[in-house]
Short mmCIF file of the C-alpha atoms (twelve columns), coordinates in Angstrom:
data_MODEL
# 
_entry.id   MODEL 
# 
loop_
_atom_site.group_PDB 
_atom_site.id 
_atom_site.type_symbol 
_atom_site.label_atom_id 
_atom_site.label_alt_id 
_atom_site.label_comp_id 
_atom_site.label_asym_id 
_atom_site.label_seq_id 
_atom_site.Cartn_x 
_atom_site.Cartn_y 
_atom_site.Cartn_z 
_atom_site.pdbx_PDB_model_num 
ATOM 1   C CA . UNK A 1   -5.568  13.694  -3.158  1 
ATOM 2   C CA . UNK A 2   -4.140  16.790  -2.115  1 
ATOM 3   C CA . UNK A 3   -6.279  19.650  -1.280  1 
ATOM 4   C CA . UNK A 4   -5.165  22.168  -3.534  1 
ATOM 5   C CA . UNK A 5   -5.934  25.865  -2.421  1 
ATOM 6   C CA . UNK A 6   -3.391  27.675  -4.488  1 
ATOM 7   C CA . UNK A 7   -5.720  26.946  -7.449  1 
ATOM 8   C CA . UNK A 8   -7.938  29.642  -5.855  1 
ATOM 9   C CA . UNK A 9   -7.792  33.066  -7.484  1 
ATOM 10  C CA . UNK A 10  -6.310  34.655  -4.406  1 
ATOM 11  C CA . UNK A 11  -3.860  32.491  -2.087  1 
ATOM 12  C CA . UNK A 12  -4.250  32.730  1.302   1 
ATOM 13  C CA . UNK A 13  -1.522  33.506  3.547   1 
ATOM 14  C CA . UNK A 14  -0.673  32.878  7.264   1 
ATOM 15  C CA . UNK A 15  1.508   35.379  9.105   1 
ATOM 16  C CA . UNK A 16  2.650   34.426  12.782  1 
ATOM 17  C CA . UNK A 17  4.074   37.317  14.492  1 
ATOM 18  C CA . UNK A 18  3.959   37.915  18.205  1 
ATOM 19  C CA . UNK A 19  5.007   41.578  16.750  1 
ATOM 20  C CA . UNK A 20  1.736   43.265  16.276  1 
ATOM 21  C CA . UNK A 21  3.110   46.123  14.484  1 
ATOM 22  C CA . UNK A 22  5.449   44.250  12.024  1 
ATOM 23  C CA . UNK A 23  2.675   41.658  11.418  1 
ATOM 24  C CA . UNK A 24  0.122   44.757  10.446  1 
ATOM 25  C CA . UNK A 25  2.754   46.117  7.963   1 
ATOM 26  C CA . UNK A 26  3.391   42.767  6.465   1 
ATOM 27  C CA . UNK A 27  -0.473  42.254  6.135   1 
ATOM 28  C CA . UNK A 28  -0.832  45.402  4.287   1 
ATOM 29  C CA . UNK A 29  1.701   44.416  1.772   1 
ATOM 30  C CA . UNK A 30  0.589   41.315  1.144   1 
ATOM 31  C CA . UNK A 31  -2.985  42.650  1.012   1 
ATOM 32  C CA . UNK A 32  -2.031  45.338  -1.910  1 
ATOM 33  C CA . UNK A 33  -0.137  42.271  -4.010  1 
ATOM 34  C CA . UNK A 34  -3.739  40.769  -4.167  1 
ATOM 35  C CA . UNK A 35  -3.421  37.995  -1.133  1 
ATOM 36  C CA . UNK A 36  -5.730  37.069  1.569   1 
ATOM 37  C CA . UNK A 37  -4.424  37.059  4.821   1 
ATOM 38  C CA . UNK A 38  -4.794  35.930  8.407   1 
ATOM 39  C CA . UNK A 39  -2.519  36.481  11.519  1 
ATOM 40  C CA . UNK A 40  -1.889  34.925  14.396  1 
ATOM 41  C CA . UNK A 41  0.125   36.407  17.329  1 
ATOM 42  C CA . UNK A 42  2.266   33.211  18.373  1 
ATOM 43  C CA . UNK A 43  3.399   29.782  17.212  1 
ATOM 44  C CA . UNK A 44  0.204   27.938  19.104  1 
ATOM 45  C CA . UNK A 45  -2.286  30.233  17.903  1 
ATOM 46  C CA . UNK A 46  -0.488  29.907  14.729  1 
ATOM 47  C CA . UNK A 47  -0.578  25.965  14.157  1 
ATOM 48  C CA . UNK A 48  -4.339  26.067  15.438  1 
ATOM 49  C CA . UNK A 49  -5.104  28.708  12.781  1 
ATOM 50  C CA . UNK A 50  -3.296  26.561  9.965   1 
ATOM 51  C CA . UNK A 51  -5.276  23.826  10.634  1 
ATOM 52  C CA . UNK A 52  -8.633  25.898  10.740  1 
ATOM 53  C CA . UNK A 53  -7.677  28.493  7.626   1 
ATOM 54  C CA . UNK A 54  -5.591  25.839  5.361   1 
ATOM 55  C CA . UNK A 55  -3.376  28.508  4.109   1 
ATOM 56  C CA . UNK A 56  -1.422  28.270  1.274   1 
ATOM 57  C CA . UNK A 57  1.641   29.339  2.592   1 
ATOM 58  C CA . UNK A 58  2.803   30.486  5.998   1 
ATOM 59  C CA . UNK A 59  5.443   33.191  7.300   1 
ATOM 60  C CA . UNK A 60  6.504   32.398  10.474  1 
ATOM 61  C CA . UNK A 61  8.687   34.938  12.835  1 
ATOM 62  C CA . UNK A 62  11.430  33.031  14.584  1 
ATOM 63  C CA . UNK A 63  11.654  34.800  17.608  1 
ATOM 64  C CA . UNK A 64  8.150   34.464  19.627  1 
ATOM 65  C CA . UNK A 65  8.040   34.060  23.270  1 
ATOM 66  C CA . UNK A 66  5.451   30.780  23.953  1 
ATOM 67  C CA . UNK A 67  6.589   28.706  21.016  1 
ATOM 68  C CA . UNK A 68  9.430   29.771  18.703  1 
ATOM 69  C CA . UNK A 69  9.063   29.614  14.880  1 
ATOM 70  C CA . UNK A 70  11.705  26.541  14.606  1 
ATOM 71  C CA . UNK A 71  9.136   24.775  17.576  1 
ATOM 72  C CA . UNK A 72  6.003   25.586  15.648  1 
ATOM 73  C CA . UNK A 73  7.079   24.840  12.352  1 
ATOM 74  C CA . UNK A 74  8.314   21.226  13.490  1 
ATOM 75  C CA . UNK A 75  4.978   20.550  14.849  1 
ATOM 76  C CA . UNK A 76  3.032   21.721  11.805  1 
ATOM 77  C CA . UNK A 77  4.983   19.728  9.802   1 
ATOM 78  C CA . UNK A 78  4.088   16.661  12.091  1 
ATOM 79  C CA . UNK A 79  0.390   17.483  11.745  1 
ATOM 80  C CA . UNK A 80  -0.926  14.801  9.266   1 
ATOM 81  C CA . UNK A 81  -3.081  17.671  7.723   1 
ATOM 82  C CA . UNK A 82  -0.848  19.780  7.327   1 
ATOM 83  C CA . UNK A 83  2.644   18.911  6.116   1 
ATOM 84  C CA . UNK A 84  2.785   20.094  2.832   1 
ATOM 85  C CA . UNK A 85  2.203   24.184  3.653   1 
ATOM 86  C CA . UNK A 86  5.417   25.583  2.778   1 
ATOM 87  C CA . UNK A 87  6.783   27.486  5.552   1 
ATOM 88  C CA . UNK A 88  9.059   30.754  4.932   1 
ATOM 89  C CA . UNK A 89  10.853  31.862  7.898   1 
ATOM 90  C CA . UNK A 90  11.080  35.800  8.718   1 
ATOM 91  C CA . UNK A 91  14.113  36.755  10.690  1 
ATOM 92  C CA . UNK A 92  16.666  39.377  11.720  1 
ATOM 93  C CA . UNK A 93  19.115  36.059  12.447  1 
ATOM 94  C CA . UNK A 94  21.637  35.794  9.498   1 
ATOM 95  C CA . UNK A 95  23.917  33.173  10.968  1 
ATOM 96  C CA . UNK A 96  24.191  29.864  9.321   1 
ATOM 97  C CA . UNK A 97  23.642  27.934  12.115  1 
ATOM 98  C CA . UNK A 98  20.036  29.375  12.526  1 
ATOM 99  C CA . UNK A 99  19.540  28.952  9.001   1 
ATOM 100 C CA . UNK A 100 20.090  25.108  8.596   1 
ATOM 101 C CA . UNK A 101 17.956  24.951  11.713  1 
ATOM 102 C CA . UNK A 102 15.133  26.303  9.952   1 
ATOM 103 C CA . UNK A 103 15.410  23.855  6.857   1 
ATOM 104 C CA . UNK A 104 16.028  21.269  9.089   1 
ATOM 105 C CA . UNK A 105 12.468  21.672  11.035  1 
ATOM 106 C CA . UNK A 106 10.720  21.807  7.337   1 
ATOM 107 C CA . UNK A 107 11.151  25.606  6.352   1 
ATOM 108 C CA . UNK A 108 11.560  26.172  2.926   1 
ATOM 109 C CA . UNK A 109 13.555  29.723  3.090   1 
ATOM 110 C CA . UNK A 110 14.209  32.793  4.768   1 
ATOM 111 C CA . UNK A 111 13.396  36.493  4.603   1 
ATOM 112 C CA . UNK A 112 15.490  38.679  6.686   1 
ATOM 113 C CA . UNK A 113 14.353  41.605  8.311   1 
ATOM 114 C CA . UNK A 114 14.055  44.437  7.205   1 
ATOM 115 C CA . UNK A 115 12.645  43.166  4.131   1 
ATOM 116 C CA . UNK A 116 11.529  44.493  0.775   1 
ATOM 117 C CA . UNK A 117 8.081   44.070  -0.396  1 
ATOM 118 C CA . UNK A 118 9.112   42.956  -3.833  1 
ATOM 119 C CA . UNK A 119 11.314  40.522  -2.391  1 
ATOM 120 C CA . UNK A 120 8.540   38.967  0.040   1 
ATOM 121 C CA . UNK A 121 6.028   38.872  -2.955  1 
ATOM 122 C CA . UNK A 122 8.833   37.253  -5.190  1 
ATOM 123 C CA . UNK A 123 9.608   34.422  -2.384  1 
ATOM 124 C CA . UNK A 124 5.765   33.937  -1.710  1 
ATOM 125 C CA . UNK A 125 4.824   33.656  -5.405  1 
ATOM 126 C CA . UNK A 126 8.173   31.147  -6.074  1 
ATOM 127 C CA . UNK A 127 6.993   28.722  -3.515  1 
ATOM 128 C CA . UNK A 128 3.484   28.915  -4.471  1 
ATOM 129 C CA . UNK A 129 4.439   28.115  -7.789  1 
ATOM 130 C CA . UNK A 130 6.487   25.069  -6.484  1 
ATOM 131 C CA . UNK A 131 3.711   23.795  -4.469  1 
ATOM 132 C CA . UNK A 132 1.166   23.794  -7.106  1 
ATOM 133 C CA . UNK A 133 4.190   21.689  -9.248  1 
ATOM 134 C CA . UNK A 134 4.571   19.392  -6.576  1 
ATOM 135 C CA . UNK A 135 0.934   19.040  -5.892  1 
ATOM 136 C CA . UNK A 136 0.258   18.538  -9.839  1 
ATOM 137 C CA . UNK A 137 2.998   15.711  -10.081 1 
ATOM 138 C CA . UNK A 138 1.446   14.164  -6.780  1 
ATOM 139 C CA . UNK A 139 -2.395  14.221  -8.047  1 
ATOM 140 C CA . UNK A 140 -1.022  12.870  -11.354 1 
ATOM 141 C CA . UNK A 141 0.986   9.959   -9.779  1 
ATOM 142 C CA . UNK A 142 -2.222  9.491   -7.407  1 
ATOM 143 C CA . UNK A 143 -4.738  9.335   -10.503 1 
ATOM 144 C CA . UNK A 144 -2.378  6.987   -12.250 1 
ATOM 145 C CA . UNK A 145 -1.839  4.500   -9.278  1 
ATOM 146 C CA . UNK A 146 -5.557  4.530   -8.885  1 
ATOM 147 C CA . UNK A 147 -5.974  3.141   -12.488 1 
ATOM 148 C CA . UNK A 148 -3.282  0.545   -12.014 1 
ATOM 149 C CA . UNK A 149 -4.936  -0.631  -9.144  1 
ATOM 150 C CA . UNK A 150 -8.149  -0.763  -10.628 1 
ATOM 151 C CA . UNK A 151 -6.639  -2.365  -13.772 1 
ATOM 152 C CA . UNK A 152 -5.144  -5.088  -11.719 1 
ATOM 153 C CA . UNK A 153 -8.115  -5.760  -9.777  1 
ATOM 154 C CA . UNK A 154 -9.943  -6.326  -12.941 1 
ATOM 155 C CA . UNK A 155 -7.794  -8.989  -14.106 1 
ATOM 156 C CA . UNK A 156 -8.287  -11.031 -11.116 1 
ATOM 157 C CA . UNK A 157 -11.437 -12.834 -11.144 1 
ATOM 158 C CA . UNK A 158 -14.439 -12.548 -8.525  1 
ATOM 159 C CA . UNK A 159 -16.462 -15.911 -7.191  1 
ATOM 160 C CA . UNK A 160 -18.941 -14.546 -9.123  1 
ATOM 161 C CA . UNK A 161 -16.849 -14.565 -12.600 1 
ATOM 162 C CA . UNK A 162 -16.301 -18.714 -12.244 1 
ATOM 163 C CA . UNK A 163 -19.205 -19.324 -9.845  1 
ATOM 164 C CA . UNK A 164 -18.539 -23.182 -10.668 1 
ATOM 165 C CA . UNK A 165 -15.119 -22.698 -8.679  1 
ATOM 166 C CA . UNK A 166 -16.929 -22.546 -5.431  1 
ATOM 167 C CA . UNK A 167 -14.370 -19.976 -3.787  1 
ATOM 168 C CA . UNK A 168 -14.273 -16.742 -1.776  1 
ATOM 169 C CA . UNK A 169 -11.155 -14.388 -1.551  1 
ATOM 170 C CA . UNK A 170 -9.810  -11.674 0.654   1 
ATOM 171 C CA . UNK A 171 -7.079  -9.136  -1.125  1 
ATOM 172 C CA . UNK A 172 -5.543  -6.585  0.944   1 
ATOM 173 C CA . UNK A 173 -2.338  -4.603  -0.736  1 
ATOM 174 C CA . UNK A 174 -0.441  -2.982  1.781   1 
ATOM 175 C CA . UNK A 175 -0.029  0.163   -0.703  1 
ATOM 176 C CA . UNK A 176 -2.614  1.028   -2.896  1 
ATOM 177 C CA . UNK A 177 -1.260  -1.624  -5.621  1 
ATOM 178 C CA . UNK A 178 0.503   -4.719  -4.681  1 
ATOM 179 C CA . UNK A 179 2.823   -7.221  -5.762  1 
ATOM 180 C CA . UNK A 180 0.230   -10.380 -4.883  1 
ATOM 181 C CA . UNK A 181 -1.594  -12.001 -7.466  1 
ATOM 182 C CA . UNK A 182 -4.273  -14.865 -7.691  1 
ATOM 183 C CA . UNK A 183 -6.296  -16.759 -10.527 1 
ATOM 184 C CA . UNK A 184 -9.141  -19.341 -10.815 1 
ATOM 185 C CA . UNK A 185 -9.515  -20.771 -14.269 1 
ATOM 186 C CA . UNK A 186 -12.040 -23.872 -15.313 1 
ATOM 187 C CA . UNK A 187 -9.757  -25.902 -17.397 1 
ATOM 188 C CA . UNK A 188 -12.187 -28.735 -17.559 1 
ATOM 189 C CA . UNK A 189 -15.446 -30.227 -16.698 1 
ATOM 190 C CA . UNK A 190 -15.443 -29.953 -13.150 1 
ATOM 191 C CA . UNK A 191 -11.717 -29.078 -13.125 1 
ATOM 192 C CA . UNK A 192 -10.676 -25.765 -12.089 1 
ATOM 193 C CA . UNK A 193 -7.021  -24.529 -11.462 1 
ATOM 194 C CA . UNK A 194 -6.015  -22.132 -8.687  1 
ATOM 195 C CA . UNK A 195 -3.067  -19.889 -8.144  1 
ATOM 196 C CA . UNK A 196 -1.673  -17.692 -5.614  1 
ATOM 197 C CA . UNK A 197 1.491   -15.874 -6.264  1 
ATOM 198 C CA . UNK A 198 3.595   -13.059 -4.557  1 
ATOM 199 C CA . UNK A 199 6.175   -11.613 -6.198  1 
ATOM 200 C CA . UNK A 200 8.841   -10.151 -4.159  1 
ATOM 201 C CA . UNK A 201 8.866   -6.134  -3.638  1 
ATOM 202 C CA . UNK A 202 6.276   -3.328  -2.877  1 
ATOM 203 C CA . UNK A 203 6.643   -0.992  -6.208  1 
ATOM 204 C CA . UNK A 204 4.799   -0.138  -9.144  1 
ATOM 205 C CA . UNK A 205 7.227   -2.392  -11.111 1 
ATOM 206 C CA . UNK A 206 5.988   -5.548  -9.299  1 
ATOM 207 C CA . UNK A 207 2.166   -4.475  -9.432  1 
ATOM 208 C CA . UNK A 208 2.701   -4.218  -13.244 1 
ATOM 209 C CA . UNK A 209 4.110   -7.845  -13.370 1 
ATOM 210 C CA . UNK A 210 1.063   -9.341  -12.393 1 
ATOM 211 C CA . UNK A 211 -0.523  -8.559  -15.438 1 
ATOM 212 C CA . UNK A 212 2.334   -9.935  -17.162 1 
ATOM 213 C CA . UNK A 213 2.088   -13.358 -14.808 1 
ATOM 214 C CA . UNK A 214 -1.588  -13.655 -15.863 1 
ATOM 215 C CA . UNK A 215 -0.802  -13.733 -19.461 1 
ATOM 216 C CA . UNK A 216 2.081   -16.001 -19.107 1 
ATOM 217 C CA . UNK A 217 -0.088  -18.523 -16.990 1 
ATOM 218 C CA . UNK A 218 -2.972  -18.119 -19.268 1 
ATOM 219 C CA . UNK A 219 -0.633  -19.403 -22.163 1 
ATOM 220 C CA . UNK A 220 -0.131  -23.056 -20.601 1 
ATOM 221 C CA . UNK A 221 -3.218  -23.513 -18.351 1 
ATOM 222 C CA . UNK A 222 -5.166  -26.249 -19.402 1 
ATOM 223 C CA . UNK A 223 -5.328  -30.051 -19.306 1 
ATOM 224 C CA . UNK A 224 -2.624  -30.591 -22.121 1 
ATOM 225 C CA . UNK A 225 -0.135  -29.701 -19.244 1 
ATOM 226 C CA . UNK A 226 -0.153  -30.914 -15.679 1 
ATOM 227 C CA . UNK A 227 0.206   -28.071 -13.003 1 
ATOM 228 C CA . UNK A 228 4.327   -28.781 -12.508 1 
ATOM 229 C CA . UNK A 229 4.770   -28.343 -16.433 1 
ATOM 230 C CA . UNK A 230 2.916   -25.270 -16.482 1 
ATOM 231 C CA . UNK A 231 4.943   -24.083 -13.526 1 
ATOM 232 C CA . UNK A 232 8.304   -24.904 -15.038 1 
ATOM 233 C CA . UNK A 233 7.770   -23.197 -18.201 1 
ATOM 234 C CA . UNK A 234 6.696   -20.337 -16.567 1 
ATOM 235 C CA . UNK A 235 10.147  -20.452 -14.523 1 
ATOM 236 C CA . UNK A 236 11.577  -20.867 -17.966 1 
ATOM 237 C CA . UNK A 237 10.276  -17.390 -19.309 1 
ATOM 238 C CA . UNK A 238 10.405  -15.305 -16.365 1 
ATOM 239 C CA . UNK A 239 13.518  -15.705 -15.217 1 
ATOM 240 C CA . UNK A 240 15.159  -13.905 -18.089 1 
ATOM 241 C CA . UNK A 241 13.318  -10.965 -17.399 1 
ATOM 242 C CA . UNK A 242 12.930  -10.606 -13.458 1 
ATOM 243 C CA . UNK A 243 15.224  -7.793  -12.164 1 
ATOM 244 C CA . UNK A 244 17.829  -8.857  -10.129 1 
ATOM 245 C CA . UNK A 245 16.983  -10.234 -6.523  1 
ATOM 246 C CA . UNK A 246 13.299  -10.418 -7.637  1 
ATOM 247 C CA . UNK A 247 11.635  -13.495 -7.273  1 
ATOM 248 C CA . UNK A 248 8.305   -15.281 -7.632  1 
ATOM 249 C CA . UNK A 249 6.630   -17.830 -5.087  1 
ATOM 250 C CA . UNK A 250 3.656   -19.474 -6.032  1 
ATOM 251 C CA . UNK A 251 0.680   -22.406 -4.800  1 
ATOM 252 C CA . UNK A 252 -0.786  -23.772 -7.914  1 
ATOM 253 C CA . UNK A 253 -3.533  -26.465 -7.027  1 
ATOM 254 C CA . UNK A 254 -5.758  -28.005 -9.876  1 
ATOM 255 C CA . UNK A 255 -9.071  -29.278 -8.268  1 
ATOM 256 C CA . UNK A 256 -10.460 -32.015 -9.876  1 
ATOM 257 C CA . UNK A 257 -14.172 -32.697 -8.463  1 
ATOM 258 C CA . UNK A 258 -14.580 -35.604 -11.105 1 
ATOM 259 C CA . UNK A 259 -12.485 -37.519 -9.401  1 
ATOM 260 C CA . UNK A 260 -11.949 -35.874 -6.269  1 
ATOM 261 C CA . UNK A 261 -8.496  -34.910 -6.008  1 
ATOM 262 C CA . UNK A 262 -6.348  -31.819 -5.685  1 
ATOM 263 C CA . UNK A 263 -2.878  -31.771 -6.862  1 
ATOM 264 C CA . UNK A 264 -0.295  -29.145 -5.935  1 
ATOM 265 C CA . UNK A 265 2.646   -27.617 -6.799  1 
ATOM 266 C CA . UNK A 266 4.541   -25.242 -4.326  1 
ATOM 267 C CA . UNK A 267 7.153   -23.176 -5.503  1 
ATOM 268 C CA . UNK A 268 8.414   -21.371 -2.437  1 
ATOM 269 C CA . UNK A 269 5.228   -20.454 -1.191  1 
ATOM 270 C CA . UNK A 270 3.293   -21.138 2.383   1 
ATOM 271 C CA . UNK A 271 1.727   -24.595 2.268   1 
ATOM 272 C CA . UNK A 272 -1.783  -24.844 1.686   1 
ATOM 273 C CA . UNK A 273 -4.294  -25.667 4.436   1 
ATOM 274 C CA . UNK A 274 -6.572  -28.457 3.980   1 
ATOM 275 C CA . UNK A 275 -9.820  -29.335 6.124   1 
ATOM 276 C CA . UNK A 276 -12.134 -32.224 5.827   1 
ATOM 277 C CA . UNK A 277 -15.704 -32.713 6.375   1 
ATOM 278 C CA . UNK A 278 -14.710 -33.546 10.022  1 
ATOM 279 C CA . UNK A 279 -12.298 -30.818 11.037  1 
ATOM 280 C CA . UNK A 280 -9.148  -32.638 10.564  1 
ATOM 281 C CA . UNK A 281 -6.697  -30.607 9.228   1 
ATOM 282 C CA . UNK A 282 -3.315  -31.011 7.267   1 
ATOM 283 C CA . UNK A 283 -0.952  -29.014 5.525   1 
ATOM 284 C CA . UNK A 284 0.184   -29.843 1.647   1 
ATOM 285 C CA . UNK A 285 3.530   -28.566 1.141   1 
ATOM 286 C CA . UNK A 286 4.789   -30.080 -2.072  1 
ATOM 287 C CA . UNK A 287 8.260   -28.201 -1.657  1 
ATOM 288 C CA . UNK A 288 9.826   -26.686 -4.618  1 
ATOM 289 C CA . UNK A 289 12.061  -23.727 -5.455  1 
ATOM 290 C CA . UNK A 290 10.816  -19.998 -5.790  1 
ATOM 291 C CA . UNK A 291 10.650  -19.414 -9.734  1 
ATOM 292 C CA . UNK A 292 13.340  -16.709 -11.070 1 
ATOM 293 C CA . UNK A 293 15.750  -17.919 -8.830  1 
ATOM 294 C CA . UNK A 294 17.342  -20.960 -10.483 1 
ATOM 295 C CA . UNK A 295 17.506  -22.019 -14.129 1 
ATOM 296 C CA . UNK A 296 16.229  -25.503 -13.462 1 
ATOM 297 C CA . UNK A 297 13.845  -25.037 -10.561 1 
ATOM 298 C CA . UNK A 298 13.123  -28.040 -8.671  1 
ATOM 299 C CA . UNK A 299 9.432   -28.300 -9.004  1 
ATOM 300 C CA . UNK A 300 7.616   -31.176 -7.689  1 
ATOM 301 C CA . UNK A 301 3.479   -31.944 -7.206  1 
ATOM 302 C CA . UNK A 302 1.667   -33.468 -4.379  1 
ATOM 303 C CA . UNK A 303 -1.867  -35.197 -4.951  1 
ATOM 304 C CA . UNK A 304 -4.142  -36.047 -2.733  1 
ATOM 305 C CA . UNK A 305 -7.710  -37.133 -2.451  1 
ATOM 306 C CA . UNK A 306 -10.513 -35.304 -1.053  1 
ATOM 307 C CA . UNK A 307 -14.328 -35.481 -0.417  1 
ATOM 308 C CA . UNK A 308 -17.439 -33.243 -1.500  1 
ATOM 309 C CA . UNK A 309 -17.723 -30.374 1.177   1 
ATOM 310 C CA . UNK A 310 -13.910 -30.536 1.965   1 
ATOM 311 C CA . UNK A 311 -12.198 -27.199 2.133   1 
ATOM 312 C CA . UNK A 312 -8.414  -25.898 0.964   1 
ATOM 313 C CA . UNK A 313 -7.153  -22.552 1.715   1 
ATOM 314 C CA . UNK A 314 -3.945  -20.731 -0.241  1 
ATOM 315 C CA . UNK A 315 -2.441  -17.814 0.790   1 
ATOM 316 C CA . UNK A 316 0.367   -15.396 0.550   1 
ATOM 317 C CA . UNK A 317 2.884   -14.559 3.803   1 
ATOM 318 C CA . UNK A 318 1.115   -11.822 4.625   1 
ATOM 319 C CA . UNK A 319 -1.477  -13.735 6.705   1 
ATOM 320 C CA . UNK A 320 1.527   -15.139 8.516   1 
ATOM 321 C CA . UNK A 321 3.678   -11.997 8.629   1 
ATOM 322 C CA . UNK A 322 1.113   -9.560  10.498  1 
ATOM 323 C CA . UNK A 323 2.102   -6.845  12.994  1 
ATOM 324 C CA . UNK A 324 0.536   -8.683  16.274  1 
ATOM 325 C CA . UNK A 325 0.073   -7.219  19.652  1 
ATOM 326 C CA . UNK A 326 1.878   -9.805  21.252  1 
ATOM 327 C CA . UNK A 327 4.727   -9.927  18.837  1 
ATOM 328 C CA . UNK A 328 4.282   -13.535 17.899  1 
ATOM 329 C CA . UNK A 329 6.706   -15.455 15.546  1 
ATOM 330 C CA . UNK A 330 6.347   -17.021 12.269  1 
ATOM 331 C CA . UNK A 331 5.400   -20.123 12.890  1 
ATOM 332 C CA . UNK A 332 3.009   -19.267 15.876  1 
ATOM 333 C CA . UNK A 333 0.995   -16.969 13.301  1 
ATOM 334 C CA . UNK A 334 0.904   -19.737 10.966  1 
ATOM 335 C CA . UNK A 335 -1.035  -21.847 13.860  1 
ATOM 336 C CA . UNK A 336 -3.105  -19.140 14.337  1 
ATOM 337 C CA . UNK A 337 -4.017  -18.853 10.798  1 
ATOM 338 C CA . UNK A 338 -5.102  -22.812 10.986  1 
ATOM 339 C CA . UNK A 339 -6.811  -22.229 13.711  1 
ATOM 340 C CA . UNK A 340 -8.750  -19.371 12.085  1 
ATOM 341 C CA . UNK A 341 -9.313  -21.285 8.648   1 
ATOM 342 C CA . UNK A 342 -10.763 -24.333 10.993  1 
ATOM 343 C CA . UNK A 343 -13.244 -21.933 12.662  1 
ATOM 344 C CA . UNK A 344 -14.196 -20.413 8.985   1 
ATOM 345 C CA . UNK A 345 -15.293 -24.323 8.651   1 
ATOM 346 C CA . UNK A 346 -18.926 -23.149 9.760   1 
ATOM 347 C CA . UNK A 347 -19.398 -20.242 7.404   1 
ATOM 348 C CA . UNK A 348 -20.719 -20.491 3.908   1 
ATOM 349 C CA . UNK A 349 -18.094 -20.886 1.476   1 
ATOM 350 C CA . UNK A 350 -18.651 -17.108 0.100   1 
ATOM 351 C CA . UNK A 351 -18.067 -16.106 3.368   1 
ATOM 352 C CA . UNK A 352 -15.370 -18.138 4.656   1 
ATOM 353 C CA . UNK A 353 -12.309 -16.344 3.385   1 
ATOM 354 C CA . UNK A 354 -13.746 -12.945 5.023   1 
ATOM 355 C CA . UNK A 355 -14.260 -14.784 8.517   1 
ATOM 356 C CA . UNK A 356 -10.581 -15.787 8.312   1 
ATOM 357 C CA . UNK A 357 -9.260  -12.314 8.164   1 
ATOM 358 C CA . UNK A 358 -11.509 -11.284 10.793  1 
ATOM 359 C CA . UNK A 359 -10.399 -13.799 13.085  1 
ATOM 360 C CA . UNK A 360 -6.464  -12.794 12.383  1 
ATOM 361 C CA . UNK A 361 -7.661  -8.831  12.983  1 
ATOM 362 C CA . UNK A 362 -9.953  -9.337  15.889  1 
ATOM 363 C CA . UNK A 363 -6.686  -8.904  18.320  1 
ATOM 364 C CA . UNK A 364 -5.870  -5.733  16.843  1 
ATOM 365 C CA . UNK A 365 -3.077  -7.455  14.630  1 
ATOM 366 C CA . UNK A 366 -2.222  -4.937  11.536  1 
ATOM 367 C CA . UNK A 367 -1.423  -6.236  8.431   1 
ATOM 368 C CA . UNK A 368 2.206   -5.582  7.263   1 
ATOM 369 C CA . UNK A 369 2.636   -6.981  3.797   1 
ATOM 370 C CA . UNK A 370 -0.007  -7.421  0.975   1 
ATOM 371 C CA . UNK A 371 -2.333  -10.357 2.126   1 
ATOM 372 C CA . UNK A 372 -3.970  -12.766 -0.344  1 
ATOM 373 C CA . UNK A 373 -5.994  -15.568 1.070   1 
ATOM 374 C CA . UNK A 374 -8.448  -18.141 -1.477  1 
ATOM 375 C CA . UNK A 375 -10.937 -20.459 0.198   1 
ATOM 376 C CA . UNK A 376 -12.015 -23.243 -1.854  1 
ATOM 377 C CA . UNK A 377 -14.944 -25.927 -1.346  1 
ATOM 378 C CA . UNK A 378 -14.402 -29.121 -2.807  1 
# 
């Protein structure tokens, strides 16, 4: 949320001008109009004072010896604490090139010397109102995004919600909300369905689609349909409603602990990682088409036997598309993920997913896409 100083009864104005007399006159004018005023005698001091005082608006002289107004404004706008403070330049220059330079470095307006008090006050009040309106929009947007993030989180079950599933999960959206999605559903006695999905895109529309995806899946998840049938029906429903060039990749695993099998359907998604009690690792691909791209998506399932204590991991591509210090390839990142999953075998299942992520980030790698990883114990 933005720090909204303009809500104060008396807005604070920072004057940056090396001309002592000029700044005093301007200060007196502003104080008679009810503003609070702080002054700096140069660009360097002005930037320092701006960080300390957090003014609502800056009046910046252009011609100053230590750091001219354009340089000071450009540096001020690069400061993560100060980019939204409006800067109005004060200058005797009237050429178009100078004015364009001022706008390019982040200025919002010009006041030309000699200035009239009425004009100065009018321009200041205009830009304070604009800033207040901007902050109101941003704060409203931030509130709505936070609410959406909370709602998105609420529709994805925690291990405590489905304790019989014996899983752990990490979900790190790149922004406040993301396009990755998972679900865990008990569909029968000792039978659970696990879904990890990735909806292409990084906008609010993508994140909103996750709620619809959950509803669509829950219509058909259950023992009367196989995972392959559920995925085919999902493709039939979402294909007409996805936006152009939008797609969905999905890994769907049904774990049957009564007969120790897992059945996987993969729709254009990274392969699952399966590790047995002896540490032997294999990938389960069950390759198929991404959903939403084709009217008749190719869907096939793969079924394997497992034993009590075996584990499998399903994830989205954020786990293998990190910004790594060594700039390693996607293939090398897949190998790195496999090693991290193998290492996590020594951890309790409720800590396994976090342990994998901790290992992936231990070399200074940075998450560069929505990241989701589910760890499940047979």
